[in-house]
Amino acid sequence: MDLPEIVRPRDLADAVRLTGEGGKPLVGGTDLFVRLRKGAERPPFLVYVGELPELRGIHETEGGVEIGAAATHVEILSAPATAQLPILRLALATIGSPALRHMGTLGGNVVNASPAGDGLVPLYLLGAQVNVVGPARERSLPVEEFVLGPGRTALQPGELIRSLTIPLPRDGAHPYFRKVGRRQALLIAVASLGALVWVEDGAVREARLALGSVAPTVLRPREVERALVGRPLTVEALAELRDALSSAVRPISDLRASADYRRRVSGNLLLDLSSLASG
Amino acid sequence: MTLSFRVNGRPVTVDVPPGRRLLDLLREDLGLTGTKEGCGEGECGACTVLVDGKPRLACLTAAIQVEGRDVLTIEGLAASGQLHPLQEAFLATAGVQCGFCTPGLILAAHALLAENPSPTADEVREYLSGNLCRCTGYEQVVEAVLRAAERRR
Ligand SMILES: Cc1cc2nc3c(=O)[nH]c(=O)nc-3n(C[C@H](O)[C@H](O)[C@H](O)COP(=O)(O)OP(=O)(O)OC[C@H]3O[C@@H](n4cnc5c(N)ncnc54)[C@H](O)[C@@H]3O)c2cc1C
Ligand code: FES
Ligand code: FES
């Protein structure tokens, strides 16, 4: 099988120009090549942006971490700067297999905009900004506004993600990430839950939740987040919110699971937050 | 498109169509048929090779992505004619049966031992989780990797 023609841009401006001419950005290829093979899309040519220095690198900024769009999952997992973002590391460590984590990138995960995207869950929890370059200007938008639906984003023709800026959460957050699926390796989630929970005197002070695979995009169930405040992290207290969570999600049925099963799994994952109380 | 890189320690320059996959470049153009195509979609690991020492799936890699890099295929492990300790261990434990998954498994294990010379059985299982084998049931594979790790110490 041959792929479309692939060109290597000289620099970021060249990459933007080539993308504007209809070229499809390529980084790790772990999503794109699978889609091309399935005939899901037929771009005229690909623009290999994976080695542009402007899209690489991971560094601390004031109050956060900036991650180049073409940084691989392994690079992010091992960068000293992400030690302050345990929730990001927990989620990325579950992606695919070691080879896929060496190849795949956070930028690719975001543009792929899968409701199951494991990289998206921590970005939603942390309120990440997506920094975009285009022919006319640079712009920056919250990840929740960037992702529009399954496989759909706010990228305009000719635009590329340059980097992601992730603000550090307030001190003391307990991180949680768990995905449920059908095979341990290469596990594309049937449902996943990520959370950051702050506890004070045995009760939840603040909670952020993000669910994967249970709606057209990753979902923050904000009513449930608010309802958690003041409660202890016990199974009994969490069980009272199980129905609220199950009705907040909007799952579909597909090959991997039925909508009803996904709704139930989300509710059950909520109970598992009780494991944070002992940790 | 002219492309230069190193394969199994040798520099090569090849003229390939600009959309060539690494897997086809290795198998068809360079005759290195030890790298296998199972699923062609990233699910089975049969096409695993090492690029600059890191595991990569050749079925989801374009030739242009290895320009200037160092590619190791299974042929490179026994280049001198002497089997690599991992290959010997796979034979000794019956970690090879039909052999289709073996090149990928051995290269993934090679990357693991470079990162972590003394892995536990669980660490081996976790690292090889992207490599499917329909014959062995994996126990012999894990045993082979642990045995090779021990012999290297
Ligand atoms: C077997 C298998 C298992 C997988 N398991 C998981 C898993 O467990 N969890 C998970 O979340 N994902 C999983 N994935 C999906 C995939 O590996 C990830 O989404 C990965 O992060 C994609 O990154 P990439 O660099 O390979 O993207 P690519 O395939 O290179 O690109 C993906 C898309 O993003 C666009 N793009 C990439 N970078 C940019 C940029 N900077 N600007 C604009 N557009 C851009 C491309 O044009 C393309 O449309 C799996 C894939 C496979 C094949
Ligand atoms: S052939 Fe590449 S992963 Fe299956
Ligand atoms: S030995 Fe036959 S697939 Fe592994």
Short mmCIF file of C-alpha atoms and ligand atoms in Angstrom, two decimals:
data_model
loop_
_atom_site.label_atom_id
_atom_site.label_comp_id
_atom_site.label_asym_id
_atom_site.label_seq_id
_atom_site.Cartn_x
_atom_site.Cartn_y
_atom_site.Cartn_z
CA MET A 1 0.00 0.00 0.00
CA ASP A 2 1.38 3.42 -0.88
CA LEU A 3 0.42 6.60 0.93
CA PRO A 4 -0.24 9.97 -0.72
CA GLU A 5 2.85 12.03 -1.50
CA ILE A 6 4.50 13.39 1.65
CA VAL A 7 6.41 16.67 1.69
CA ARG A 8 8.77 18.05 4.32
CA PRO A 9 8.30 21.78 4.98
CA ARG A 10 11.34 24.04 5.44
CA ASP A 11 9.92 25.80 8.48
CA LEU A 12 6.66 26.60 10.23
CA ALA A 13 5.65 29.31 7.71
CA ASP A 14 6.20 26.83 4.88
CA ALA A 15 4.12 24.24 6.73
CA VAL A 16 1.28 26.73 7.13
CA ARG A 17 1.47 27.56 3.40
CA LEU A 18 1.43 23.89 2.36
CA THR A 19 -1.45 23.13 4.73
CA GLY A 20 -3.34 26.06 3.21
CA GLU A 21 -2.87 24.46 -0.21
CA GLY A 22 -4.74 21.39 0.98
CA GLY A 23 -1.89 19.34 2.48
CA LYS A 24 -2.84 17.29 5.52
CA PRO A 25 -0.49 17.59 8.51
CA LEU A 26 1.25 14.36 9.51
CA VAL A 27 3.07 13.80 12.80
CA GLY A 28 3.06 10.28 14.29
CA GLY A 29 0.68 8.88 11.69
CA THR A 30 -0.97 6.57 14.21
CA ASP A 31 -4.41 7.99 13.46
CA LEU A 32 -3.89 9.37 9.98
CA PHE A 33 -2.38 6.28 8.36
CA VAL A 34 -5.13 4.08 9.76
CA ARG A 35 -7.76 6.45 8.32
CA LEU A 36 -6.01 6.58 4.93
CA ARG A 37 -5.84 2.80 4.81
CA LYS A 38 -9.55 2.56 5.53
CA GLY A 39 -10.24 5.10 2.80
CA ALA A 40 -11.84 7.41 5.36
CA GLU A 41 -10.13 10.38 3.73
CA ARG A 42 -8.11 11.09 0.59
CA PRO A 43 -5.98 14.22 1.03
CA PRO A 44 -4.01 15.29 -2.07
CA PHE A 45 -0.73 15.23 -0.14
CA LEU A 46 0.64 15.12 3.43
CA VAL A 47 2.86 17.66 5.18
CA TYR A 48 5.27 16.02 7.64
CA VAL A 49 5.48 18.56 10.49
CA GLY A 50 6.81 16.12 13.10
CA GLU A 51 10.36 17.46 13.05
CA LEU A 52 9.70 21.21 13.02
CA PRO A 53 11.50 22.65 16.06
CA GLU A 54 8.68 25.19 16.51
CA LEU A 55 6.26 22.34 17.28
CA ARG A 56 8.54 20.46 19.63
CA GLY A 57 9.80 20.92 23.15
CA ILE A 58 8.14 20.93 26.56
CA HIS A 59 8.85 23.72 28.99
CA GLU A 60 7.56 25.48 32.08
CA THR A 61 5.84 28.80 31.64
CA GLU A 62 4.57 31.15 34.31
CA GLY A 63 1.92 29.09 36.11
CA GLY A 64 1.90 26.23 33.65
CA VAL A 65 3.55 23.98 31.12
CA GLU A 66 3.71 24.49 27.37
CA ILE A 67 3.84 21.35 25.26
CA GLY A 68 4.74 21.44 21.56
CA ALA A 69 2.04 19.89 19.38
CA ALA A 70 4.51 17.38 17.95
CA ALA A 71 5.90 16.20 21.32
CA THR A 72 5.36 12.45 21.59
CA HIS A 73 3.56 10.82 24.50
CA VAL A 74 6.85 9.30 25.70
CA GLU A 75 8.58 12.70 25.60
CA ILE A 76 5.75 14.24 27.61
CA LEU A 77 5.73 11.37 30.13
CA SER A 78 9.46 11.75 30.76
CA ALA A 79 9.77 15.55 30.68
CA PRO A 80 10.64 16.99 34.12
CA ALA A 81 8.09 19.79 33.58
CA THR A 82 5.16 17.36 33.57
CA ALA A 83 6.00 15.99 37.02
CA GLN A 84 3.69 18.76 38.23
CA LEU A 85 0.85 17.35 36.12
CA PRO A 86 0.36 13.80 37.43
CA ILE A 87 -3.12 13.60 35.91
CA LEU A 88 -1.62 14.14 32.44
CA ARG A 89 0.96 11.40 33.01
CA LEU A 90 -1.63 8.96 34.37
CA ALA A 91 -3.77 9.34 31.26
CA LEU A 92 -1.00 9.32 28.63
CA ALA A 93 0.59 6.22 30.16
CA THR A 94 -2.55 4.24 29.19
CA ILE A 95 -2.34 5.07 25.49
CA GLY A 96 -1.76 2.14 23.12
CA SER A 97 1.54 0.32 23.54
CA PRO A 98 5.14 1.53 24.02
CA ALA A 99 5.59 1.78 20.22
CA LEU A 100 2.41 3.82 19.85
CA ARG A 101 3.47 6.11 22.71
CA HIS A 102 6.83 6.68 20.99
CA MET A 103 5.06 7.58 17.74
CA GLY A 104 1.83 9.35 18.76
CA THR A 105 1.62 12.96 19.87
CA LEU A 106 -0.63 15.10 22.03
CA GLY A 107 -1.33 17.44 19.08
CA GLY A 108 -2.46 14.47 16.99
CA ASN A 109 -4.64 13.22 19.83
CA VAL A 110 -6.33 16.62 20.12
CA VAL A 111 -6.95 17.07 16.37
CA ASN A 112 -8.20 13.50 16.12
CA ALA A 113 -10.91 14.71 18.53
CA SER A 114 -12.02 11.23 19.46
CA PRO A 115 -14.56 11.05 22.29
CA ALA A 116 -12.26 8.30 23.61
CA GLY A 117 -9.09 10.44 23.38
CA ASP A 118 -7.10 9.71 26.50
CA GLY A 119 -4.98 12.83 26.05
CA LEU A 120 -8.09 15.01 25.90
CA VAL A 121 -9.42 13.94 29.31
CA PRO A 122 -6.60 15.60 31.33
CA LEU A 123 -6.64 18.62 29.00
CA TYR A 124 -10.34 19.15 29.79
CA LEU A 125 -9.67 18.71 33.52
CA LEU A 126 -6.83 21.20 33.53
CA GLY A 127 -8.49 23.77 31.28
CA ALA A 128 -5.76 23.65 28.62
CA GLN A 129 -5.46 26.25 25.87
CA VAL A 130 -4.83 25.22 22.27
CA ASN A 131 -2.39 27.56 20.52
CA VAL A 132 -3.03 27.70 16.79
CA VAL A 133 -0.98 29.24 13.97
CA GLY A 134 -2.44 30.11 10.60
CA PRO A 135 -1.77 32.14 7.50
CA ALA A 136 -3.08 35.37 9.02
CA ARG A 137 -2.60 35.22 12.76
CA GLU A 138 -2.04 33.14 15.86
CA ARG A 139 -4.92 32.45 18.17
CA SER A 140 -5.49 30.54 21.34
CA LEU A 141 -8.67 28.86 22.50
CA PRO A 142 -9.77 26.58 25.36
CA VAL A 143 -9.73 22.88 24.47
CA GLU A 144 -13.47 22.66 25.18
CA GLU A 145 -14.09 25.21 22.40
CA PHE A 146 -11.50 23.67 20.10
CA VAL A 147 -13.12 20.23 19.97
CA LEU A 148 -16.51 20.44 18.24
CA GLY A 149 -17.53 16.80 17.85
CA PRO A 150 -16.16 13.39 16.91
CA GLY A 151 -13.26 14.14 14.55
CA ARG A 152 -14.31 17.79 14.28
CA THR A 153 -12.31 20.77 15.55
CA ALA A 154 -12.26 24.55 15.22
CA LEU A 155 -9.15 24.41 12.97
CA GLN A 156 -9.64 26.52 9.85
CA PRO A 157 -8.04 25.61 6.51
CA GLY A 158 -4.33 26.33 6.68
CA GLU A 159 -4.19 26.27 10.49
CA LEU A 160 -1.93 24.09 12.61
CA ILE A 161 -1.72 23.52 16.34
CA ARG A 162 1.60 24.93 17.50
CA SER A 163 1.38 23.98 21.18
CA LEU A 164 -0.82 23.41 24.20
CA THR A 165 -0.61 25.53 27.32
CA ILE A 166 -1.63 23.71 30.47
CA PRO A 167 -2.16 25.71 33.67
CA LEU A 168 -0.98 24.02 36.87
CA PRO A 169 -3.87 23.08 39.15
CA ARG A 170 -4.01 24.48 42.67
CA ASP A 171 -1.90 22.46 45.16
CA GLY A 172 -3.33 19.37 46.81
CA ALA A 173 -5.38 17.88 43.97
CA HIS A 174 -5.80 14.12 44.05
CA PRO A 175 -5.51 12.83 40.48
CA TYR A 176 -7.62 9.93 39.23
CA PHE A 177 -7.76 8.25 35.82
CA ARG A 178 -9.29 4.98 34.84
CA LYS A 179 -10.55 3.52 31.59
CA VAL A 180 -12.70 0.51 31.04
CA GLY A 181 -12.36 -1.44 27.82
CA ARG A 182 -12.14 -4.88 26.34
CA ARG A 183 -8.45 -5.55 25.97
CA GLN A 184 -5.61 -4.47 28.23
CA ALA A 185 -3.22 -3.32 25.52
CA LEU A 186 -4.28 -0.90 22.82
CA LEU A 187 -7.32 -0.29 24.88
CA ILE A 188 -9.62 2.22 23.28
CA ALA A 189 -11.93 3.12 26.10
CA VAL A 190 -15.51 1.95 26.35
CA ALA A 191 -15.75 4.57 29.05
CA SER A 192 -13.15 6.52 30.99
CA LEU A 193 -13.16 8.86 33.95
CA GLY A 194 -10.51 11.35 34.90
CA ALA A 195 -10.77 13.54 37.99
CA LEU A 196 -9.02 16.11 40.11
CA VAL A 197 -10.40 16.22 43.63
CA TRP A 198 -9.43 18.51 46.48
CA VAL A 199 -10.37 17.21 49.92
CA GLU A 200 -10.43 19.16 53.16
CA ASP A 201 -11.41 17.81 56.58
CA GLY A 202 -12.78 14.65 55.03
CA ALA A 203 -15.07 16.43 52.57
CA VAL A 204 -14.71 17.40 48.93
CA ARG A 205 -13.74 21.03 48.58
CA GLU A 206 -13.62 21.08 44.77
CA ALA A 207 -14.01 18.39 42.13
CA ARG A 208 -13.41 18.34 38.41
CA LEU A 209 -14.54 15.33 36.39
CA ALA A 210 -14.07 14.49 32.73
CA LEU A 211 -15.56 11.46 31.03
CA GLY A 212 -14.40 9.85 27.79
CA SER A 213 -16.42 7.80 25.27
CA VAL A 214 -19.80 8.62 26.76
CA ALA A 215 -20.73 11.64 24.61
CA PRO A 216 -19.76 13.10 21.20
CA THR A 217 -16.82 14.80 22.93
CA VAL A 218 -15.08 14.41 26.28
CA LEU A 219 -17.59 15.69 28.83
CA ARG A 220 -17.32 17.73 32.03
CA PRO A 221 -20.48 16.92 34.08
CA ARG A 222 -20.48 20.26 35.89
CA GLU A 223 -23.64 19.68 37.93
CA VAL A 224 -22.18 16.52 39.38
CA GLU A 225 -18.90 18.36 40.08
CA ARG A 226 -20.81 20.97 42.08
CA ALA A 227 -22.94 18.38 43.85
CA LEU A 228 -19.78 16.61 45.05
CA VAL A 229 -18.68 19.62 47.08
CA GLY A 230 -19.10 19.06 50.80
CA ARG A 231 -19.52 15.30 50.53
CA PRO A 232 -17.14 12.71 51.93
CA LEU A 233 -15.50 10.41 49.36
CA THR A 234 -17.38 7.36 50.54
CA VAL A 235 -19.13 4.84 48.32
CA GLU A 236 -22.45 5.74 49.97
CA ALA A 237 -22.08 9.47 49.37
CA LEU A 238 -20.91 8.93 45.78
CA ALA A 239 -23.74 6.47 45.09
CA GLU A 240 -26.25 9.26 45.67
CA LEU A 241 -24.83 11.00 42.59
CA ARG A 242 -24.66 7.95 40.37
CA ASP A 243 -28.01 8.58 38.70
CA ALA A 244 -27.20 12.25 38.13
CA LEU A 245 -24.00 11.24 36.36
CA SER A 246 -25.68 8.52 34.30
CA SER A 247 -28.20 11.05 33.04
CA ALA A 248 -25.56 13.69 32.32
CA VAL A 249 -23.80 11.45 29.81
CA ARG A 250 -24.96 11.06 26.20
CA PRO A 251 -23.48 7.77 25.04
CA ILE A 252 -23.95 5.98 21.74
CA SER A 253 -24.02 2.27 21.02
CA ASP A 254 -21.21 0.97 18.84
CA LEU A 255 -19.17 -2.15 18.23
CA ARG A 256 -17.46 -1.82 21.58
CA ALA A 257 -20.42 -1.34 23.91
CA SER A 258 -24.07 -0.37 24.13
CA ALA A 259 -25.21 3.05 25.27
CA ASP A 260 -26.87 1.53 28.30
CA TYR A 261 -23.71 -0.29 29.36
CA ARG A 262 -21.67 2.91 28.97
CA ARG A 263 -24.17 4.80 31.11
CA ARG A 264 -23.90 2.19 33.84
CA VAL A 265 -20.11 2.03 33.68
CA SER A 266 -19.86 5.82 34.10
CA GLY A 267 -21.96 5.63 37.23
CA ASN A 268 -19.81 2.83 38.60
CA LEU A 269 -16.58 4.66 37.82
CA LEU A 270 -17.86 7.52 39.97
CA LEU A 271 -18.05 5.16 42.97
CA ASP A 272 -14.41 4.29 42.39
CA LEU A 273 -13.44 7.84 43.36
CA SER A 274 -13.78 6.56 46.92
CA SER A 275 -10.35 5.00 46.34
CA LEU A 276 -8.93 8.55 46.57
CA ALA A 277 -10.00 8.86 50.19
CA SER A 278 -7.47 6.27 51.32
CA GLY A 279 -4.73 7.59 49.00
CA MET B 1 12.43 10.84 -3.77
CA THR B 2 15.97 10.03 -2.60
CA LEU B 3 16.26 8.99 1.01
CA SER B 4 19.31 8.27 3.13
CA PHE B 5 19.33 6.49 6.46
CA ARG B 6 21.08 3.62 8.21
CA VAL B 7 19.68 0.13 8.38
CA ASN B 8 21.29 -2.42 10.67
CA GLY B 9 24.35 -0.23 10.90
CA ARG B 10 24.83 0.18 7.13
CA PRO B 11 24.20 3.52 5.43
CA VAL B 12 21.72 3.19 2.55
CA THR B 13 20.46 5.62 -0.07
CA VAL B 14 17.33 4.60 -1.93
CA ASP B 15 15.07 6.11 -4.53
CA VAL B 16 11.46 5.53 -3.43
CA PRO B 17 8.00 6.87 -4.31
CA PRO B 18 7.26 9.77 -1.93
CA GLY B 19 4.42 7.91 -0.20
CA ARG B 20 6.32 4.68 0.54
CA ARG B 21 5.64 3.01 3.89
CA LEU B 22 8.72 1.99 5.89
CA LEU B 23 7.34 -1.57 5.94
CA ASP B 24 7.31 -1.78 2.12
CA LEU B 25 10.66 -0.04 1.85
CA LEU B 26 12.22 -2.67 4.11
CA ARG B 27 10.49 -5.71 2.64
CA GLU B 28 10.15 -4.88 -1.05
CA ASP B 29 12.97 -2.46 -1.80
CA LEU B 30 15.65 -3.71 0.59
CA GLY B 31 14.64 -7.39 0.71
CA LEU B 32 14.52 -7.38 4.53
CA THR B 33 11.53 -9.68 4.86
CA GLY B 34 12.08 -10.45 8.55
CA THR B 35 9.75 -7.54 9.36
CA LYS B 36 6.20 -8.88 9.04
CA GLU B 37 2.87 -7.32 8.16
CA GLY B 38 0.04 -8.67 10.28
CA CYS B 39 -2.82 -6.20 10.59
CA GLY B 40 -1.34 -3.17 8.83
CA GLU B 41 -3.14 -0.90 11.32
CA GLY B 42 -1.08 -0.74 14.49
CA GLU B 43 -2.93 -3.47 16.37
CA CYS B 44 -0.59 -6.47 16.27
CA GLY B 45 3.04 -5.34 16.56
CA ALA B 46 4.34 -7.85 13.98
CA CYS B 47 5.99 -4.97 12.07
CA THR B 48 7.85 -3.53 15.10
CA VAL B 49 11.33 -2.20 14.28
CA LEU B 50 13.63 0.07 16.29
CA VAL B 51 14.27 3.61 15.07
CA ASP B 52 17.10 5.28 16.98
CA GLY B 53 16.62 2.46 19.50
CA LYS B 54 12.91 3.16 20.06
CA PRO B 55 10.12 0.80 19.03
CA ARG B 56 8.06 1.91 16.01
CA LEU B 57 5.43 0.21 13.91
CA ALA B 58 6.69 0.02 10.32
CA CYS B 59 3.13 -0.32 8.98
CA LEU B 60 2.25 3.14 10.34
CA THR B 61 5.54 4.81 9.42
CA ALA B 62 6.32 6.59 6.19
CA ALA B 63 9.78 6.12 4.69
CA ILE B 64 10.39 9.88 4.97
CA GLN B 65 10.04 9.61 8.77
CA VAL B 66 13.28 7.62 9.06
CA GLU B 67 15.38 9.95 6.91
CA GLY B 68 18.76 10.36 8.61
CA ARG B 69 17.89 7.85 11.32
CA ASP B 70 19.12 4.48 12.45
CA VAL B 71 16.76 1.57 11.79
CA LEU B 72 17.26 -1.84 13.36
CA THR B 73 15.39 -4.84 11.95
CA ILE B 74 15.56 -8.44 13.09
CA GLU B 75 18.21 -9.12 10.43
CA GLY B 76 20.50 -6.68 12.24
CA LEU B 77 20.49 -8.64 15.50
CA ALA B 78 22.42 -11.62 14.16
CA ALA B 79 24.36 -9.73 11.51
CA SER B 80 27.60 -11.47 12.42
CA GLY B 81 25.98 -14.89 12.08
CA GLN B 82 25.93 -15.35 15.85
CA LEU B 83 22.41 -15.36 17.38
CA HIS B 84 21.61 -12.53 19.78
CA PRO B 85 20.97 -13.64 23.41
CA LEU B 86 17.28 -12.75 22.96
CA GLN B 87 17.04 -14.98 19.90
CA GLU B 88 18.74 -17.83 21.75
CA ALA B 89 16.43 -17.41 24.71
CA PHE B 90 13.31 -17.46 22.50
CA LEU B 91 14.51 -20.73 20.96
CA ALA B 92 15.43 -22.26 24.31
CA THR B 93 12.04 -21.55 25.93
CA ALA B 94 9.92 -22.36 22.85
CA GLY B 95 8.95 -18.70 22.70
CA VAL B 96 8.92 -19.19 18.92
CA GLN B 97 6.33 -21.39 17.30
CA CYS B 98 5.10 -20.30 13.87
CA GLY B 99 7.45 -17.34 14.21
CA PHE B 100 5.30 -14.67 12.57
CA CYS B 101 5.19 -12.45 15.67
CA THR B 102 8.76 -13.22 16.72
CA PRO B 103 10.76 -10.48 14.96
CA GLY B 104 8.44 -7.81 16.39
CA LEU B 105 8.46 -9.36 19.85
CA ILE B 106 12.23 -9.67 19.94
CA LEU B 107 12.78 -6.07 18.83
CA ALA B 108 10.25 -4.75 21.35
CA ALA B 109 12.01 -6.83 24.03
CA HIS B 110 15.34 -5.43 22.87
CA ALA B 111 14.05 -1.89 23.43
CA LEU B 112 12.71 -2.88 26.85
CA LEU B 113 16.05 -4.32 28.00
CA ALA B 114 17.86 -1.20 26.82
CA GLU B 115 15.50 0.92 28.96
CA ASN B 116 15.23 -1.48 31.86
CA PRO B 117 17.90 -4.21 32.04
CA SER B 118 16.20 -6.08 34.91
CA PRO B 119 12.45 -6.04 34.28
CA THR B 120 9.95 -7.99 36.34
CA ALA B 121 7.59 -10.42 34.59
CA ASP B 122 4.82 -7.82 34.84
CA GLU B 123 7.02 -5.16 33.30
CA VAL B 124 7.78 -7.52 30.41
CA ARG B 125 4.06 -8.24 29.89
CA GLU B 126 3.23 -4.55 30.00
CA TYR B 127 5.98 -3.58 27.53
CA LEU B 128 5.06 -6.33 25.08
CA SER B 129 1.33 -5.65 25.36
CA GLY B 130 1.17 -4.30 21.80
CA ASN B 131 2.60 -7.50 20.30
CA LEU B 132 0.08 -10.23 19.61
CA CYS B 133 1.01 -13.89 19.38
CA ARG B 134 -1.53 -16.52 18.38
CA CYS B 135 0.62 -19.54 19.19
CA THR B 136 2.57 -19.41 22.41
CA GLY B 137 0.15 -18.10 25.02
CA TYR B 138 2.87 -15.59 25.99
CA GLU B 139 4.22 -17.45 29.03
CA GLN B 140 7.25 -18.75 27.09
CA VAL B 141 7.79 -15.30 25.60
CA VAL B 142 7.95 -13.67 29.02
CA GLU B 143 10.24 -16.43 30.24
CA ALA B 144 12.53 -15.90 27.22
CA VAL B 145 12.87 -12.17 27.89
CA LEU B 146 13.59 -12.72 31.59
CA ARG B 147 16.16 -15.35 30.68
CA ALA B 148 17.89 -13.09 28.16
CA ALA B 149 17.92 -10.28 30.74
CA GLU B 150 19.59 -12.59 33.25
CA ARG B 151 22.20 -13.75 30.75
CA ARG B 152 23.12 -10.18 29.88
CA ARG B 153 23.88 -9.31 33.51
C1 LIG C 1 -3.61 0.41 17.69
C2 LIG C 1 -3.90 1.82 18.15
C3 LIG C 1 -4.19 2.05 19.51
C4 LIG C 1 -4.47 3.33 19.97
N1 LIG C 1 -4.75 3.51 21.30
C5 LIG C 1 -5.09 4.73 21.74
C6 LIG C 1 -5.43 4.91 23.12
O1 LIG C 1 -5.37 3.99 23.93
N2 LIG C 1 -5.83 6.15 23.51
C7 LIG C 1 -5.88 7.21 22.64
O2 LIG C 1 -6.24 8.30 23.05
N3 LIG C 1 -5.53 7.07 21.34
C8 LIG C 1 -5.15 5.86 20.87
N4 LIG C 1 -4.82 5.70 19.55
C9 LIG C 1 -4.91 6.85 18.64
C10 LIG C 1 -3.60 7.64 18.37
O3 LIG C 1 -2.45 6.84 18.61
C11 LIG C 1 -3.47 8.92 19.20
O4 LIG C 1 -4.61 9.71 19.00
C12 LIG C 1 -2.21 9.73 18.88
O5 LIG C 1 -2.01 10.64 19.92
C13 LIG C 1 -2.29 10.48 17.55
O6 LIG C 1 -1.07 11.22 17.35
P1 LIG C 1 -0.27 11.17 15.98
O7 LIG C 1 0.89 12.08 16.12
O8 LIG C 1 0.05 9.79 15.59
O9 LIG C 1 -1.34 11.78 14.95
P2 LIG C 1 -1.39 11.73 13.36
O10 LIG C 1 -1.97 10.43 12.93
O11 LIG C 1 -0.10 12.14 12.76
O12 LIG C 1 -2.45 12.90 13.10
C14 LIG C 1 -3.80 12.77 13.55
C15 LIG C 1 -4.63 13.93 12.98
O13 LIG C 1 -4.23 15.16 13.53
C16 LIG C 1 -3.80 16.06 12.53
N5 LIG C 1 -2.69 16.78 13.14
C17 LIG C 1 -1.66 16.22 13.84
N6 LIG C 1 -0.88 17.18 14.36
C18 LIG C 1 -1.40 18.37 13.99
C19 LIG C 1 -1.04 19.73 14.23
N7 LIG C 1 0.03 20.06 14.96
N8 LIG C 1 -1.82 20.70 13.71
C20 LIG C 1 -2.92 20.38 12.97
N9 LIG C 1 -3.30 19.11 12.71
C21 LIG C 1 -2.55 18.12 13.21
C22 LIG C 1 -3.46 15.21 11.33
O14 LIG C 1 -3.61 15.93 10.11
C23 LIG C 1 -4.48 14.10 11.47
O15 LIG C 1 -5.72 14.52 10.96
C24 LIG C 1 -4.49 4.42 19.05
C25 LIG C 1 -4.16 4.21 17.70
C26 LIG C 1 -3.86 2.93 17.26
C27 LIG C 1 -3.51 2.71 15.81
S1 FES C 2 1.31 -4.93 10.94
FE1 FES C 2 1.93 -3.18 11.99
S2 FES C 2 0.98 -3.40 13.89
FE2 FES C 2 0.13 -5.05 12.77
S1 FES C 3 4.64 -17.80 17.39
FE1 FES C 3 2.97 -17.85 16.03
S2 FES C 3 2.10 -15.88 16.33
FE2 FES C 3 3.57 -15.96 17.85
#
